[in-house]
mmCIF file of C-alpha atoms in Angstrom:
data_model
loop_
_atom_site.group_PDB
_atom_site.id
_atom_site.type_symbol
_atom_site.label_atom_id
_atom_site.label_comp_id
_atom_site.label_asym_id
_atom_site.label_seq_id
_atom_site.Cartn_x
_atom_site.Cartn_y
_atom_site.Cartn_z
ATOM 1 C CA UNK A 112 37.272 -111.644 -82.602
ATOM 2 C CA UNK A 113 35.736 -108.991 -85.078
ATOM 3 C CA UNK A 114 32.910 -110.953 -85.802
ATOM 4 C CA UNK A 115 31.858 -111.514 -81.815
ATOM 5 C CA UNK A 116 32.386 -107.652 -81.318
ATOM 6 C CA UNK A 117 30.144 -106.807 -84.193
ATOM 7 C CA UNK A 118 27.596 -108.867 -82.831
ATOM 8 C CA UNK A 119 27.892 -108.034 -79.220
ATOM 9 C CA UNK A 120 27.538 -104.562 -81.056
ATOM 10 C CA UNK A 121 24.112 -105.471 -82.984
ATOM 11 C CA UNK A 122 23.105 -106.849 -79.497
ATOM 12 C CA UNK A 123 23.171 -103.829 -77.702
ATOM 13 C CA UNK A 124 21.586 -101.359 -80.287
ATOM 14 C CA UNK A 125 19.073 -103.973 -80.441
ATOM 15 C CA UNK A 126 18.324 -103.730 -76.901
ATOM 16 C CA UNK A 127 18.434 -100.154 -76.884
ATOM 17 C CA UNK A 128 15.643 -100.202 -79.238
ATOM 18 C CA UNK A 129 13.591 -102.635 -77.340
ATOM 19 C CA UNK A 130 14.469 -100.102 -74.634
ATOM 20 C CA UNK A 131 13.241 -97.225 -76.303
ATOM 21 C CA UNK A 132 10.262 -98.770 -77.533
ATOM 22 C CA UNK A 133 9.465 -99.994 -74.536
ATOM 23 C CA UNK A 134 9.644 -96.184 -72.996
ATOM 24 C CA UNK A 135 7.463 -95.317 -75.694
ATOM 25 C CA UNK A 136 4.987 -97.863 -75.282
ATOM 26 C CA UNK A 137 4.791 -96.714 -71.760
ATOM 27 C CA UNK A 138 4.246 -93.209 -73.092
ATOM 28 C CA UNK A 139 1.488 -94.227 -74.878
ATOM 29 C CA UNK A 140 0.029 -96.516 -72.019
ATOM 30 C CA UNK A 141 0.060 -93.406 -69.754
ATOM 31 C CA UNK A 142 -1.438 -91.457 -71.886
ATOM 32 C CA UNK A 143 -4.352 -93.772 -73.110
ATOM 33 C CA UNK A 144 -5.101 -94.181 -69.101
ATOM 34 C CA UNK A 145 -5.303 -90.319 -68.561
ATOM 35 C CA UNK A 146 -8.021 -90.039 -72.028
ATOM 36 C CA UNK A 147 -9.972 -92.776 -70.622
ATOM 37 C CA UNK A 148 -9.886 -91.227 -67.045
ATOM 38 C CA UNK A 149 -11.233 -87.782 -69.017
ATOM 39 C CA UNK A 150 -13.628 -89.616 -70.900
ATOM 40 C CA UNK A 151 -15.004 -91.085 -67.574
ATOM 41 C CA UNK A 152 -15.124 -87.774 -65.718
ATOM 42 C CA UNK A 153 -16.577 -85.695 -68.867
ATOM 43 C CA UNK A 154 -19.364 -88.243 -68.844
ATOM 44 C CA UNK A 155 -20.138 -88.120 -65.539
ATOM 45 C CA UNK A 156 -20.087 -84.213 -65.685
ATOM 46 C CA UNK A 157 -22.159 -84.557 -68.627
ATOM 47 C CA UNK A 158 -26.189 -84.182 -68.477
ATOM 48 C CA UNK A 159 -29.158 -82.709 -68.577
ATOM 49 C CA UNK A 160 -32.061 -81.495 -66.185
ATOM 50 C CA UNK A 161 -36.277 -81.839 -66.717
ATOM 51 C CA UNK A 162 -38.923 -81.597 -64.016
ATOM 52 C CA UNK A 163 -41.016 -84.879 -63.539
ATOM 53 C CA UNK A 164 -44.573 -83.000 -62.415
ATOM 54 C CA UNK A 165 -46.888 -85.028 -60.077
ATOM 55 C CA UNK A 166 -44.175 -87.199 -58.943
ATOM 56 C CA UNK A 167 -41.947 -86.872 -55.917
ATOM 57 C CA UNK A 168 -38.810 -89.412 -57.254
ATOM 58 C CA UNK A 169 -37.272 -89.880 -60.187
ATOM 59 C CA UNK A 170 -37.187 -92.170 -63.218
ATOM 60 C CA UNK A 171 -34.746 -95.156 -63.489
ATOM 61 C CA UNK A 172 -33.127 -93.282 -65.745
ATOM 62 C CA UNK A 173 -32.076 -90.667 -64.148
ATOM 63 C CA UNK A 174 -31.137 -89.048 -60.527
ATOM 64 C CA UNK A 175 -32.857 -86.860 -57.957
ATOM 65 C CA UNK A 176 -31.360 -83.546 -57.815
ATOM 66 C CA UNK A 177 -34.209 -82.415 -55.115
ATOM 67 C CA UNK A 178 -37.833 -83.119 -53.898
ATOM 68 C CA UNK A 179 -40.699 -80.350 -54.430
ATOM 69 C CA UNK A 180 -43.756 -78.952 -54.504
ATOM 70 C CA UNK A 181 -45.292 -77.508 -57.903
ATOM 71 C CA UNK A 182 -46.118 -73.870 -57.734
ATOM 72 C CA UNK A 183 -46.850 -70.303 -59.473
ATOM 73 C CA UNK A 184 -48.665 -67.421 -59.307
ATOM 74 C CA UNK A 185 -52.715 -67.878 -58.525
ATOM 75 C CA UNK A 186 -54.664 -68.853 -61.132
ATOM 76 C CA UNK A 187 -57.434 -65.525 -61.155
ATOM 77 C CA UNK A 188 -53.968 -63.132 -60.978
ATOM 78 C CA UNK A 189 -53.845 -60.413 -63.947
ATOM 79 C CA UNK A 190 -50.336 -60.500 -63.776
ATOM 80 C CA UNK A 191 -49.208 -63.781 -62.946
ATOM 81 C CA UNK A 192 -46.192 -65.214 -64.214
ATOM 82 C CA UNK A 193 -47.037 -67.935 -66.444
ATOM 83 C CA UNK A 194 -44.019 -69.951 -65.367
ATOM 84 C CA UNK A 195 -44.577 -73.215 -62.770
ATOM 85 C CA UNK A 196 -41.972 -73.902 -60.541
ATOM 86 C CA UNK A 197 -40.904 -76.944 -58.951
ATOM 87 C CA UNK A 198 -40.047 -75.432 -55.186
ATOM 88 C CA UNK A 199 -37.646 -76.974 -52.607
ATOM 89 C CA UNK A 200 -38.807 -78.021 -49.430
ATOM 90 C CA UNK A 201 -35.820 -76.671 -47.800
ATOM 91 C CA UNK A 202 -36.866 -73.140 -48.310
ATOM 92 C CA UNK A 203 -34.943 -69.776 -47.138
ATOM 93 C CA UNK A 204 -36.345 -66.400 -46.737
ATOM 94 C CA UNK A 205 -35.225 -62.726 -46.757
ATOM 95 C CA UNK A 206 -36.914 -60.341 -44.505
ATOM 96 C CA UNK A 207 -37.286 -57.405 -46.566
ATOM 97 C CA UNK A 208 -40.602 -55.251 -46.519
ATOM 98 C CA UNK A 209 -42.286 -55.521 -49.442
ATOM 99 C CA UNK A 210 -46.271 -53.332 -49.877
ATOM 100 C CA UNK A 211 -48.691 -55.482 -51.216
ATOM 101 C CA UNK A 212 -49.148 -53.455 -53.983
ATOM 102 C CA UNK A 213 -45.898 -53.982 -55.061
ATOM 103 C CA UNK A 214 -45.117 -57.535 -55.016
ATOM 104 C CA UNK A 215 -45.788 -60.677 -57.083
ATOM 105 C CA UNK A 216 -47.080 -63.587 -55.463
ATOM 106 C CA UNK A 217 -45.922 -67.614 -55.247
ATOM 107 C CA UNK A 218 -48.907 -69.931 -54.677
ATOM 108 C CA UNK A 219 -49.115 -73.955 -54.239
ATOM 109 C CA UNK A 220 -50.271 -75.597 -56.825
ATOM 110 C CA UNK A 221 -53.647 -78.327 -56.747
ATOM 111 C CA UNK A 222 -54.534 -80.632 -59.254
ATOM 112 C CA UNK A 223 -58.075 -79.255 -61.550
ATOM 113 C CA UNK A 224 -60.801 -82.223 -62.254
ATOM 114 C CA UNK A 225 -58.042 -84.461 -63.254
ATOM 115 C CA UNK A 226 -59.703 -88.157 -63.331
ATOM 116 C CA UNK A 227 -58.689 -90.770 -61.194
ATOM 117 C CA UNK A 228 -57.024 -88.454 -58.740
ATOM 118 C CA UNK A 229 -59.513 -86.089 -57.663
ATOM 119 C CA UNK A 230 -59.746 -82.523 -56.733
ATOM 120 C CA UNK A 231 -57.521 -80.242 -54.771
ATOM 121 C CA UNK A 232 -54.926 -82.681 -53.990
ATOM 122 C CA UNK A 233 -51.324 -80.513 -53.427
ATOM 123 C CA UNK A 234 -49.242 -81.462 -56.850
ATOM 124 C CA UNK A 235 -45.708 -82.628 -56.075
ATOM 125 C CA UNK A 236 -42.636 -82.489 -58.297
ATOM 126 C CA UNK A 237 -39.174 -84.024 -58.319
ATOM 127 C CA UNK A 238 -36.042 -82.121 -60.294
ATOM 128 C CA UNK A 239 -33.968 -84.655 -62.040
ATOM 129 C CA UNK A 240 -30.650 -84.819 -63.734
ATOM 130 C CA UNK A 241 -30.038 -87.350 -66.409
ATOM 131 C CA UNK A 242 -26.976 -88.891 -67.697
ATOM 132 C CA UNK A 243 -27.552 -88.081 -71.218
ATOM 133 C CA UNK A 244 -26.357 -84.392 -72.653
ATOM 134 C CA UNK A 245 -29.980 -83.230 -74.061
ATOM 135 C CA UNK A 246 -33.594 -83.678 -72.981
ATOM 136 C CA UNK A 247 -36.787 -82.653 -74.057
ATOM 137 C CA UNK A 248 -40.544 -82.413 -73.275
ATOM 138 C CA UNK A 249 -42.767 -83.951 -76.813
ATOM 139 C CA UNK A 250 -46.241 -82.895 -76.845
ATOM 140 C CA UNK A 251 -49.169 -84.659 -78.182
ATOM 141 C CA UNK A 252 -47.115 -88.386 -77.957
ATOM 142 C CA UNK A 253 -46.237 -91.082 -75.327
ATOM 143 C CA UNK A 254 -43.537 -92.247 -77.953
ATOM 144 C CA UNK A 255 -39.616 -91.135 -77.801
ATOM 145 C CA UNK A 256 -37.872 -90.956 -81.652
ATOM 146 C CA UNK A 257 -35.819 -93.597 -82.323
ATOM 147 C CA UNK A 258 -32.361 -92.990 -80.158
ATOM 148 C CA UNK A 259 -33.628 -91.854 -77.613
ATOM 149 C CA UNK A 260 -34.612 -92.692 -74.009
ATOM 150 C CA UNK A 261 -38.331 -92.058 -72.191
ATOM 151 C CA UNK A 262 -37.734 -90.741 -68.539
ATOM 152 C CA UNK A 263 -41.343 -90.701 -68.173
ATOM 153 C CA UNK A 264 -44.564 -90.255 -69.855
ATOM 154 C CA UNK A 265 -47.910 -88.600 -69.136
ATOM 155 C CA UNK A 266 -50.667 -86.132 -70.270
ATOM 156 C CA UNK A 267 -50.427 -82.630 -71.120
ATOM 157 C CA UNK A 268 -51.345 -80.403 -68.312
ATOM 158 C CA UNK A 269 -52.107 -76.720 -67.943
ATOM 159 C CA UNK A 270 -54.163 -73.961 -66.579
ATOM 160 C CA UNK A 271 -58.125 -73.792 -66.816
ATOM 161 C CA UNK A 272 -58.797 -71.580 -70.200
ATOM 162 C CA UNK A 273 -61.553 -69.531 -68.671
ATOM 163 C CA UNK A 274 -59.352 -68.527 -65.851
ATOM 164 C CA UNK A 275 -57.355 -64.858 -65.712
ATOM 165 C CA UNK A 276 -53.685 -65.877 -65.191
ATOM 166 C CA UNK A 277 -51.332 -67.084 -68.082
ATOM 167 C CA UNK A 278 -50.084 -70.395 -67.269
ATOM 168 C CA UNK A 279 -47.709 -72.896 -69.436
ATOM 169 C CA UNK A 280 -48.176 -76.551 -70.841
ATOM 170 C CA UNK A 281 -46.599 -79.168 -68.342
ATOM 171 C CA UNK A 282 -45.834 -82.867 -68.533
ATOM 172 C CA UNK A 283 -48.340 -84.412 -66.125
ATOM 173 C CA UNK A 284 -47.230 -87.917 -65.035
ATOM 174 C CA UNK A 285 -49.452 -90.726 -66.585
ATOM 175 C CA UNK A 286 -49.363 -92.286 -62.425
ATOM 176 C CA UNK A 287 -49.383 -88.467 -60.720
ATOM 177 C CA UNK A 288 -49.673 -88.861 -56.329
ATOM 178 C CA UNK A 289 -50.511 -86.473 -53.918
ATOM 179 C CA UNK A 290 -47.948 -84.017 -52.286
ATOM 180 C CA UNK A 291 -49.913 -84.890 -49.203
ATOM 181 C CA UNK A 292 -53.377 -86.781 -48.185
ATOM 182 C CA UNK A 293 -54.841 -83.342 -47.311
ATOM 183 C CA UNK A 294 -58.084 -82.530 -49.757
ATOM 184 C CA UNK A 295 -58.062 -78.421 -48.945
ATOM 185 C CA UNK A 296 -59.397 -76.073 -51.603
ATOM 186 C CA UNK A 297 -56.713 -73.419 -51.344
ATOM 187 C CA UNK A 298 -56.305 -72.710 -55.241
ATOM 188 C CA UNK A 299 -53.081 -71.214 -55.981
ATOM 189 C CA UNK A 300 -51.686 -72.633 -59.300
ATOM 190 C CA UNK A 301 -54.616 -75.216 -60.568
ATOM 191 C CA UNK A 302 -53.287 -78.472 -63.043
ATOM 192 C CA UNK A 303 -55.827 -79.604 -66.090
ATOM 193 C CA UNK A 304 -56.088 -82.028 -68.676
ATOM 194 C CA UNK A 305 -55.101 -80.223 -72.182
ATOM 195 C CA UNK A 306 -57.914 -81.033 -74.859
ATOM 196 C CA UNK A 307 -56.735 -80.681 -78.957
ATOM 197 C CA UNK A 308 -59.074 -78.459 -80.752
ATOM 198 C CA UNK A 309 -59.399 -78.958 -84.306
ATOM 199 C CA UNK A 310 -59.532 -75.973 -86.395
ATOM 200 C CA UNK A 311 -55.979 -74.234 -86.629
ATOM 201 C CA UNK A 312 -54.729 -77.700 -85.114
ATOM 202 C CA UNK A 313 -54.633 -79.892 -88.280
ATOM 203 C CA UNK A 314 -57.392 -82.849 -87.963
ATOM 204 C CA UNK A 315 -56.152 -85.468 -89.025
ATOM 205 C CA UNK A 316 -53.768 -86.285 -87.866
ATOM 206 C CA UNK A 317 -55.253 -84.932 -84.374
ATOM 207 C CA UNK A 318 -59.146 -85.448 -83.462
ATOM 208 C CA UNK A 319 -61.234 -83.056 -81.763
ATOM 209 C CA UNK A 320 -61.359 -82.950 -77.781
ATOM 210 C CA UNK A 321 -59.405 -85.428 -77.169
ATOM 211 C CA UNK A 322 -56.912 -85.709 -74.298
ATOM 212 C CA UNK A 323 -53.535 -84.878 -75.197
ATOM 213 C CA UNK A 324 -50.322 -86.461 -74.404
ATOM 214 C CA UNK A 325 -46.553 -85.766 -73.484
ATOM 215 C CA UNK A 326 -43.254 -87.445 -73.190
ATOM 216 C CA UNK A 327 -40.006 -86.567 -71.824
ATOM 217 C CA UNK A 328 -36.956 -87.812 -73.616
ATOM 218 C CA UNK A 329 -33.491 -87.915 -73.857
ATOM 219 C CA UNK A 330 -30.476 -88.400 -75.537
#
């Protein structure tokens, strides 16, 4: 009978192996599930925000955070913030006093003699998020490095050179549309076409007045 009860014996630590094995494969199973459900959720929480100026949606790649309208300080202003904004259209105000001589000022914004839009137009905007963790605005190219994705391309826009106010160098989309079909000269924050200047600028590999282009990219 010794030889049955050693193997009834071999039997059961066997299974109490397969047992604990089993447990720990479980472990492990669990686990893996809850790093995959992280991974998930830290990509989803993971991204990056740019400003597509002259349109009012986003790109394919990426999602609408909100709708707006481009704006700034006016474009004759000493001290103007040289800053545009992309402004909700859900607005709220506060109701303190403030003398004019005190205060800065937000404007609209209207596209400059930008060709094949025309003049005056109210420039929209659209604030999007996209997936990937870093995104950036390339000047003077319609071309993303290699890695990376285009959220949308377009010319290099900025404020008229001759004018007062400090303004800043803005991705103008290649397709821009009107915030609205009204034509009304009201100034404000003006968009132009940027034009490369040889001199300083190294020529080549840029050429003189020519129209310069921008990219936004990410990755």
């Amino acid at each position: 009978m010794k030889p049955c009860c050693e193997a009834e014996e071999l039997c059961t630590s066997v299974e109490t192996k397969l047992k604990a094995m089993e447990a720990k494969l479980n472990t492990a199973e669990t686990k893996l599930e809850a790093a995959e459900t992280a991974l998930v959720r830290s990509s989803q929480e993971r991204g990056s925000i740019f400003v597509r100026w002259g349109r009012k949606t986003c790109t394919n790649h990426s999602q609408l955070v909100y709708e707006g309208a481009a704006g700034g300080s006016q474009f004759y202003e000493e001290g103007a913030a040289a800053n545009t904004l992309c402004l909700t259209l859900e607005p709220e105000f506060d109701d303190t006093p403030v003398p004019e001589k005190y205060r800065g000022e937000l404007h609209g914004a209207e596209y400059g003699r930008i060709p094949d839009i025309g003049k005056d137009y109210d420039v929209p905007c659209s604030v999007c998020r996209a997936s990937q963790s870093t995104t950036i605005m390339i000047p003077a190219t319609s071309t993303c490095p290699t890695g990376w994705t285009a959220q949308y391309a377009g010319h290099l826009a900025a404020g008229y050179r001759g004018h007062e106010a400090a303004s800043e160098y803005v991705c103008l989309d290649k397709d821009p549309e009107y915030a609205s079909s009204d034509q009304v000269d009201d100034d404000g924050r003006l968009f132009h076409y940027t034009v490369t200047v040889c001199g300083s600028l190294p020529c080549p590999p840029y050429k003189n007045e020519k129209v310069a282009l921008c990219v936004v990219c990410s990755k």
